[in-house]
Coordinates of C-alpha atoms and ligand atoms in Angstrom, one line a residue:
M209 CA 40.5 16.6 -2.6
R210 CA 43.7 14.8 -3.6
L211 CA 46.7 14.1 -1.5
G212 CA 49.3 12.7 -4.0
P213 CA 47.8 9.4 -5.2
L214 CA 45.0 9.5 -2.5
T215 CA 41.6 10.8 -3.2
L216 CA 39.8 12.0 0.0
T217 CA 36.0 12.3 0.4
S218 CA 36.3 15.8 1.9
N219 CA 38.9 18.5 2.4
L220 CA 38.5 18.4 6.2
F221 CA 41.2 17.0 8.4
L222 CA 41.6 16.1 12.0
S223 CA 44.8 17.7 13.4
P224 CA 47.1 15.6 15.5
L225 CA 46.6 16.3 19.2
A226 CA 49.0 14.4 21.4
G227 CA 47.1 12.5 24.1
Y228 CA 43.8 12.8 22.4
T229 CA 43.7 11.7 18.7
N230 CA 43.8 8.1 19.6
L231 CA 41.7 5.3 17.9
P232 CA 38.6 5.8 20.0
F233 CA 38.4 9.6 19.3
R234 CA 39.1 9.1 15.6
L235 CA 36.3 6.5 15.4
T236 CA 33.9 8.7 17.3
V237 CA 34.5 11.5 14.9
R238 CA 34.4 9.3 11.8
E239 CA 31.0 7.9 12.8
L240 CA 29.6 11.4 12.7
G241 CA 30.8 12.0 9.2
G242 CA 32.4 14.7 7.1
L243 CA 36.1 13.9 7.9
G244 CA 38.5 13.4 4.9
L245 CA 41.6 12.2 6.8
A246 CA 42.5 11.7 10.4
T247 CA 46.0 11.9 11.8
T248 CA 47.4 10.1 14.9
D249 CA 49.2 11.8 17.8
L250 CA 52.9 12.5 16.9
V251 CA 54.9 9.3 17.1
N252 CA 58.6 9.1 17.7
A253 CA 60.2 7.5 14.7
R254 CA 62.9 5.7 16.6
S255 CA 60.4 4.3 19.2
L256 CA 58.4 3.0 16.3
L257 CA 61.3 1.3 14.7
E258 CA 62.2 -0.3 18.1
K259 CA 58.5 -1.5 18.2
R260 CA 58.0 0.1 21.6
D261 CA 54.5 -0.7 23.1
K262 CA 53.7 3.0 23.5
A263 CA 54.5 3.8 19.8
L264 CA 52.6 0.8 18.5
K265 CA 49.6 1.7 20.6
L266 CA 49.7 5.2 19.1
I267 CA 49.4 3.8 15.6
E268 CA 46.7 1.2 16.5
T269 CA 43.9 1.4 13.9
A270 CA 40.8 -0.5 12.7
P271 CA 39.1 -1.0 9.4
A272 CA 36.6 1.8 10.1
D273 CA 39.6 4.2 10.8
Q274 CA 40.5 4.8 7.2
P275 CA 42.1 6.7 5.6
L276 CA 44.7 7.3 8.4
A277 CA 47.8 9.4 8.5
V278 CA 50.5 8.8 11.1
Q279 CA 52.5 11.8 12.2
L280 CA 56.2 11.1 12.8
F281 CA 58.8 13.2 14.4
G282 CA 62.5 12.7 14.6
A283 CA 65.7 14.3 13.4
K284 CA 67.6 11.3 12.0
P285 CA 67.0 11.0 8.2
E286 CA 67.5 7.2 8.3
E287 CA 65.1 6.7 11.1
M288 CA 62.4 8.9 9.6
R289 CA 62.8 7.1 6.3
D290 CA 62.7 3.6 7.8
A291 CA 59.7 4.5 10.0
A292 CA 57.9 5.7 6.8
V293 CA 58.6 2.5 5.1
F294 CA 57.4 0.5 8.1
L295 CA 54.1 2.5 8.2
Q296 CA 53.6 1.9 4.5
S297 CA 54.0 -1.8 5.0
L298 CA 51.2 -1.7 7.6
G299 CA 48.8 -0.1 5.1
I300 CA 48.9 3.4 6.6
A301 CA 47.5 5.8 4.0
S302 CA 49.9 8.7 4.5
V303 CA 52.8 9.9 6.6
D304 CA 52.9 13.4 8.1
I305 CA 56.1 15.0 9.4
N306 CA 55.9 17.1 12.5
M307 CA 58.1 20.1 11.7
G308 CA 57.1 22.1 14.8
C309 CA 59.1 25.1 14.0
P310 CA 62.3 23.6 12.6
V311 CA 63.9 26.9 11.5
R312 CA 65.4 28.8 14.4
K313 CA 65.2 32.5 14.9
V314 CA 67.4 34.1 12.3
C315 CA 67.9 37.7 13.3
R316 CA 71.6 37.2 14.3
V317 CA 74.3 38.2 11.8
G318 CA 74.7 35.4 9.3
G319 CA 71.2 34.2 10.3
G320 CA 70.0 34.1 6.8
S321 CA 72.5 31.6 5.6
A322 CA 72.0 29.6 8.8
M323 CA 68.4 29.4 7.8
M324 CA 69.2 28.2 4.3
T325 CA 71.4 25.5 5.8
E326 CA 68.6 24.4 8.0
L327 CA 66.2 24.4 5.1
E328 CA 68.5 22.2 3.1
K329 CA 69.0 19.8 5.9
T330 CA 65.3 19.5 6.5
A331 CA 64.6 19.2 2.7
G332 CA 67.2 16.4 2.6
L333 CA 65.5 14.5 5.4
V334 CA 62.2 14.8 3.7
R335 CA 63.5 13.8 0.3
G336 CA 64.9 10.6 1.8
M337 CA 61.4 9.7 3.0
V338 CA 59.6 10.7 -0.2
E339 CA 61.9 8.6 -2.3
A340 CA 61.5 5.5 0.0
V341 CA 57.7 5.2 -0.1
K342 CA 54.8 5.4 -2.5
I343 CA 52.3 6.8 0.0
P344 CA 52.0 10.5 0.3
V345 CA 54.4 12.3 2.7
T346 CA 53.1 15.6 4.1
A347 CA 54.5 18.2 6.5
K348 CA 53.0 20.2 9.3
M349 CA 54.5 23.4 10.5
R350 CA 53.9 26.8 12.1
L351 CA 54.3 30.1 10.3
G352 CA 57.8 30.6 11.8
W353 CA 59.6 31.6 14.9
D354 CA 58.0 35.1 15.4
D355 CA 56.5 37.8 13.2
Q356 CA 60.0 38.9 12.0
N357 CA 60.9 35.3 11.0
L358 CA 58.0 33.9 9.0
T359 CA 59.9 31.1 7.4
A360 CA 57.0 28.8 6.4
P361 CA 56.7 30.0 2.8
D362 CA 60.4 29.2 2.1
L363 CA 60.2 25.9 3.9
A364 CA 57.0 24.9 2.1
R365 CA 58.5 25.7 -1.3
A366 CA 61.7 23.7 -0.5
L367 CA 59.6 20.8 0.6
E368 CA 57.4 20.9 -2.5
D369 CA 60.6 20.7 -4.5
V370 CA 61.6 17.4 -2.8
G371 CA 58.1 15.9 -3.3
V372 CA 55.8 16.4 -0.3
A373 CA 52.2 15.9 -1.2
A374 CA 50.7 18.7 1.0
I375 CA 51.6 21.2 3.6
F376 CA 49.6 21.6 6.8
I377 CA 50.1 25.1 8.3
H378 CA 49.1 26.3 11.7
G379 CA 48.6 30.0 11.2
R380 CA 50.6 31.1 14.3
T381 CA 54.3 31.6 15.1
R382 CA 56.1 29.7 17.7
E383 CA 56.3 32.9 19.8
Q384 CA 52.5 33.1 19.8
G385 CA 52.1 29.7 21.3
F386 CA 48.4 29.1 21.2
G387 CA 47.5 32.8 21.9
G388 CA 46.6 35.7 19.8
T389 CA 44.9 35.6 16.4
V390 CA 45.5 33.1 13.7
N391 CA 47.2 34.9 10.9
L392 CA 45.2 34.2 7.7
A393 CA 47.6 36.4 5.6
G394 CA 50.4 34.2 6.8
I395 CA 48.6 31.1 5.6
R396 CA 47.9 32.9 2.3
A397 CA 51.6 33.5 1.9
V398 CA 52.3 29.8 2.2
V399 CA 49.5 29.1 -0.4
A400 CA 51.2 31.6 -2.7
A401 CA 54.7 30.1 -2.2
V402 CA 53.9 26.6 -3.5
K403 CA 53.4 25.8 -7.1
S404 CA 50.7 23.1 -7.1
I405 CA 50.5 21.0 -3.9
P406 CA 47.5 21.6 -1.6
V407 CA 48.0 23.7 1.5
V408 CA 45.8 22.9 4.4
G409 CA 45.1 25.7 6.8
N410 CA 44.8 25.2 10.6
G411 CA 44.2 27.1 13.8
D412 CA 41.1 28.0 15.8
V413 CA 38.5 26.7 13.3
T414 CA 35.6 26.1 15.7
T415 CA 32.6 26.7 13.4
P416 CA 31.6 25.9 9.8
E417 CA 31.7 29.7 9.1
A418 CA 35.3 29.9 10.3
A419 CA 36.3 27.1 8.0
R420 CA 34.6 29.0 5.1
R421 CA 36.5 32.2 6.0
M422 CA 39.8 30.4 6.2
L423 CA 39.3 28.8 2.8
D424 CA 38.1 32.0 1.2
D425 CA 40.7 34.4 2.7
T426 CA 43.7 32.2 2.2
G427 CA 43.0 30.1 -0.9
C428 CA 43.9 27.0 1.1
A429 CA 42.7 23.7 -0.3
G430 CA 41.4 22.3 3.0
V431 CA 41.1 22.9 6.7
S432 CA 42.4 20.9 9.6
I433 CA 40.6 21.1 12.9
G434 CA 42.0 20.1 16.3
R435 CA 40.6 21.5 19.5
G436 CA 37.3 22.5 17.8
A437 CA 36.6 18.8 17.3
F438 CA 36.8 18.2 21.1
Y439 CA 34.0 20.6 21.8
N440 CA 32.2 19.5 18.8
P441 CA 33.0 16.2 17.1
W442 CA 30.1 17.1 14.7
I443 CA 32.1 19.9 13.3
F444 CA 33.3 17.9 10.2
R445 CA 29.8 16.9 9.2
H446 CA 28.4 20.3 9.9
T447 CA 31.2 22.1 8.0
L448 CA 31.1 19.8 5.0
H449 CA 27.3 20.4 4.8
Y450 CA 27.8 24.1 5.1
L451 CA 30.5 24.2 2.5
Q452 CA 28.3 22.2 0.1
T453 CA 24.9 23.9 0.7
G454 CA 25.5 27.1 2.6
E455 CA 23.1 25.8 5.2
L456 CA 24.1 25.8 8.9
L457 CA 22.9 22.7 10.8
L458 CA 21.6 23.2 14.3
E459 CA 24.1 22.6 17.1
P460 CA 23.6 19.2 18.7
G461 CA 21.5 19.2 21.8
F462 CA 22.3 17.7 25.2
E463 CA 20.9 14.3 24.4
E464 CA 23.0 13.9 21.2
R465 CA 26.1 15.2 23.0
T466 CA 25.8 12.7 25.8
R467 CA 25.0 9.9 23.3
V468 CA 28.3 10.6 21.5
M469 CA 30.2 11.1 24.8
V470 CA 29.1 7.7 26.0
R471 CA 30.0 6.1 22.6
H472 CA 33.4 7.7 22.9
L473 CA 33.9 6.2 26.4
D474 CA 32.7 2.8 25.3
L475 CA 35.4 2.9 22.5
M476 CA 38.0 4.0 25.1
V477 CA 37.1 1.0 27.2
E478 CA 37.2 -1.3 24.2
V479 CA 40.6 -0.1 23.0
F480 CA 42.4 0.6 26.4
G481 CA 40.6 -1.6 28.8
E482 CA 38.1 -0.5 31.5
E483 CA 40.5 0.9 34.1
H484 CA 42.9 2.7 31.8
G485 CA 40.2 3.8 29.4
C486 CA 38.2 5.4 32.2
R487 CA 41.2 7.0 33.6
M488 CA 42.0 8.5 30.2
F489 CA 38.4 9.7 29.8
R490 CA 38.8 11.9 32.9
K491 CA 40.4 14.5 30.7
V492 CA 38.1 13.9 27.8
A493 CA 34.7 14.2 29.4
P494 CA 35.1 17.8 30.6
W495 CA 35.6 18.9 26.9
Y496 CA 32.1 17.5 26.1
A497 CA 30.8 19.2 29.2
K498 CA 31.9 22.6 28.1
R499 CA 28.8 22.7 25.9
F500 CA 26.4 21.3 28.5
G501 CA 25.8 24.6 30.3
P502 CA 26.5 24.5 34.1
A503 CA 28.6 21.3 34.6
N504 CA 30.5 21.6 37.8
E505 CA 28.6 18.8 39.3
F506 CA 29.6 16.6 36.3
N507 CA 33.2 17.6 36.1
K508 CA 33.8 17.2 39.9
H509 CA 33.0 13.5 39.7
V510 CA 34.1 12.6 36.2
V511 CA 37.7 13.7 36.9
L512 CA 37.9 10.8 39.4
L513 CA 36.2 8.2 37.0
S514 CA 37.4 4.7 37.4
S515 CA 34.7 2.4 36.0
R516 CA 32.2 2.3 33.2
A517 CA 29.3 1.7 35.7
E518 CA 30.4 4.7 37.7
F519 CA 30.1 6.9 34.6
D520 CA 26.4 5.9 34.2
R521 CA 25.8 6.9 37.8
I522 CA 27.7 10.2 37.4
L523 CA 25.7 11.0 34.3
E524 CA 22.4 10.1 35.9
Q525 CA 23.1 12.3 38.9
Y526 CA 24.2 15.1 36.7
R527 CA 21.0 14.9 34.7
A528 CA 19.0 15.3 37.9
W529 CA 21.1 18.2 39.1
R530 CA 20.9 19.9 35.7
V531 CA 17.1 20.1 35.7
Q532 CA 17.3 23.4 37.7
F533 CA 18.8 25.1 34.7
L534 CA 16.1 24.0 32.2
D535 CA 12.9 25.6 31.0
E536 CA 9.6 23.9 30.6
H537 CA 10.7 22.4 27.2
G538 CA 13.8 20.8 28.8
E539 CA 16.1 23.4 27.1
L540 CA 18.7 25.4 29.0
K541 CA 17.3 28.7 30.1
P542 CA 19.0 31.4 28.0
R543 CA 21.3 32.7 30.7
F544 CA 22.8 29.3 31.2
R545 CA 23.5 28.6 27.6
P546 CA 27.2 28.5 26.6
A547 CA 28.3 31.5 24.5
P548 CA 28.6 30.7 20.8
M549 CA 32.0 29.7 19.6
V550 CA 33.9 32.4 17.7
A551 CA 37.3 31.8 16.0
S552 CA 40.0 34.3 16.9
F553 CA 40.1 35.5 13.3
M554 CA 36.3 36.0 13.1
A555 CA 35.9 38.1 16.2
E556 CA 34.6 41.7 15.7
P557 CA 37.3 44.2 16.5
G558 CA 36.9 45.2 20.1
A559 CA 34.3 42.6 20.9
P560 CA 35.1 40.3 23.8
S561 CA 36.4 37.2 22.2
Y562 CA 35.1 33.9 23.6
G563 CA 38.6 33.6 24.9
H564 CA 41.1 31.1 23.6
I565 CA 40.5 27.4 23.5
P566 CA 42.3 26.0 26.5
V567 CA 45.6 24.3 25.8
P568 CA 46.5 21.3 27.9
K569 CA 50.2 21.3 29.0
G570 CA 52.7 20.0 26.6
P571 CA 55.7 20.6 24.4
V572 CA 54.4 23.6 22.4
E573 CA 57.8 23.7 20.5
V574 CA 56.8 20.6 18.6
W575 CA 53.1 21.6 18.1
Ligands
FMN722 C1 46.8 19.0 23.4 C2 47.4 19.3 22.0 C3 48.2 18.4 21.5 C4 48.8 18.6 20.2 N1 49.6 17.7 19.6 C5 50.2 17.9 18.4 C6 50.9 16.9 17.8 O1 51.1 15.8 18.3 N2 51.5 17.2 16.6 C7 51.3 18.4 15.9 O2 51.7 18.6 14.8 N3 50.5 19.3 16.5 C8 49.9 19.1 17.7 N4 49.1 20.1 18.3 C9 48.8 21.2 17.5 C10 47.5 21.0 16.7 O3 47.6 20.0 15.8 C11 47.0 22.3 16.0 O4 48.0 22.6 15.1 C12 46.7 23.4 16.9 O5 46.0 23.0 18.1 C13 45.9 24.5 16.2 O6 44.7 24.0 15.7 P1 43.3 24.0 16.5 O7 43.1 25.5 16.9 O8 42.3 23.6 15.5 O9 43.4 23.1 17.7 C14 48.6 19.8 19.5 C15 47.7 20.8 20.1 C16 47.2 20.5 21.4 C17 46.2 21.6 22.0

């Protein structure tokens, strides 16, 4: 898979997830394999230019964290351009622009032309960035405001014309938020709208089969995975293997899940210090626990985590408590096993979906 001048080892991407896609998480996922490119949380271009601690921490990286894209947001063309130049000077592989849903609802009279004006403005900002750097500049967007205003194909084409290297498209409208079904036809429309750049599909890919379906049904060149990687940081390795061989690898068992969870925590402590790292891990550990089977006993304590040693105690106590749910082989008894993951666009009509992936609070308008 190529992204402008960059050649990636796979067509699988880690989506930006503000508050989560920090260096420890990216390293954890990369160690498991299969990932082509990871992206940081979104970073405010102006804060970055002002060298604010928070922004610099968001772009903190390491030799094993390559290739890395930084996602920028901002409305001022000069700031976005200068931030891209700064990132290039640091050796960042690629710059992604957070478009959220930049084109407003256009149903009012004269809306069509208002939309064109916005498109031109956005294209102008992106052109300024593309012309200022050699590294690829990509854009991430939703399908549009609502089903009556699916503006992504027009925007994607306009951005291709000014030189973006790829489009990342979350197959939902802004009105949908994170609910409802990912619209594969909407992603396909974006693929059809561009001439030659890769379009990367995104939304609800929680299994290797869902990635296959998105690629097949939309013609997209790659798949970007966000929340699915929380439940399952192995998803990139398993998906790449499935795409290459057609073989589904077994879901990791409890021991492997806890091994990776502990590795993730150790990296959090290394990068953020023990106190802050443990505090941040309070919201990360319950994601791992969603695939443990019954886990109240674990979650209750881990959400108060404050030291590394305490984590070992919590895990040890949880192991002892969890025994009651296991059979003689040490496997979860069938009735306690978590339901298989099913992407919204893979659910049988009428079948109870496994629900939606929970969405932590945050500014959906920019996601
Ligand atoms: C907690 C959270 C934070 C997110 N932060 C960002 C962000 O910083 N930038 C962005 O473009 N999208 C962001 N998103 C959207 C994701 O990148 C992705 O488009 C969306 O979650 C759908 O993909 P998924 O179903 O694989 O998670 C965020 C989503 C969530 C749930």
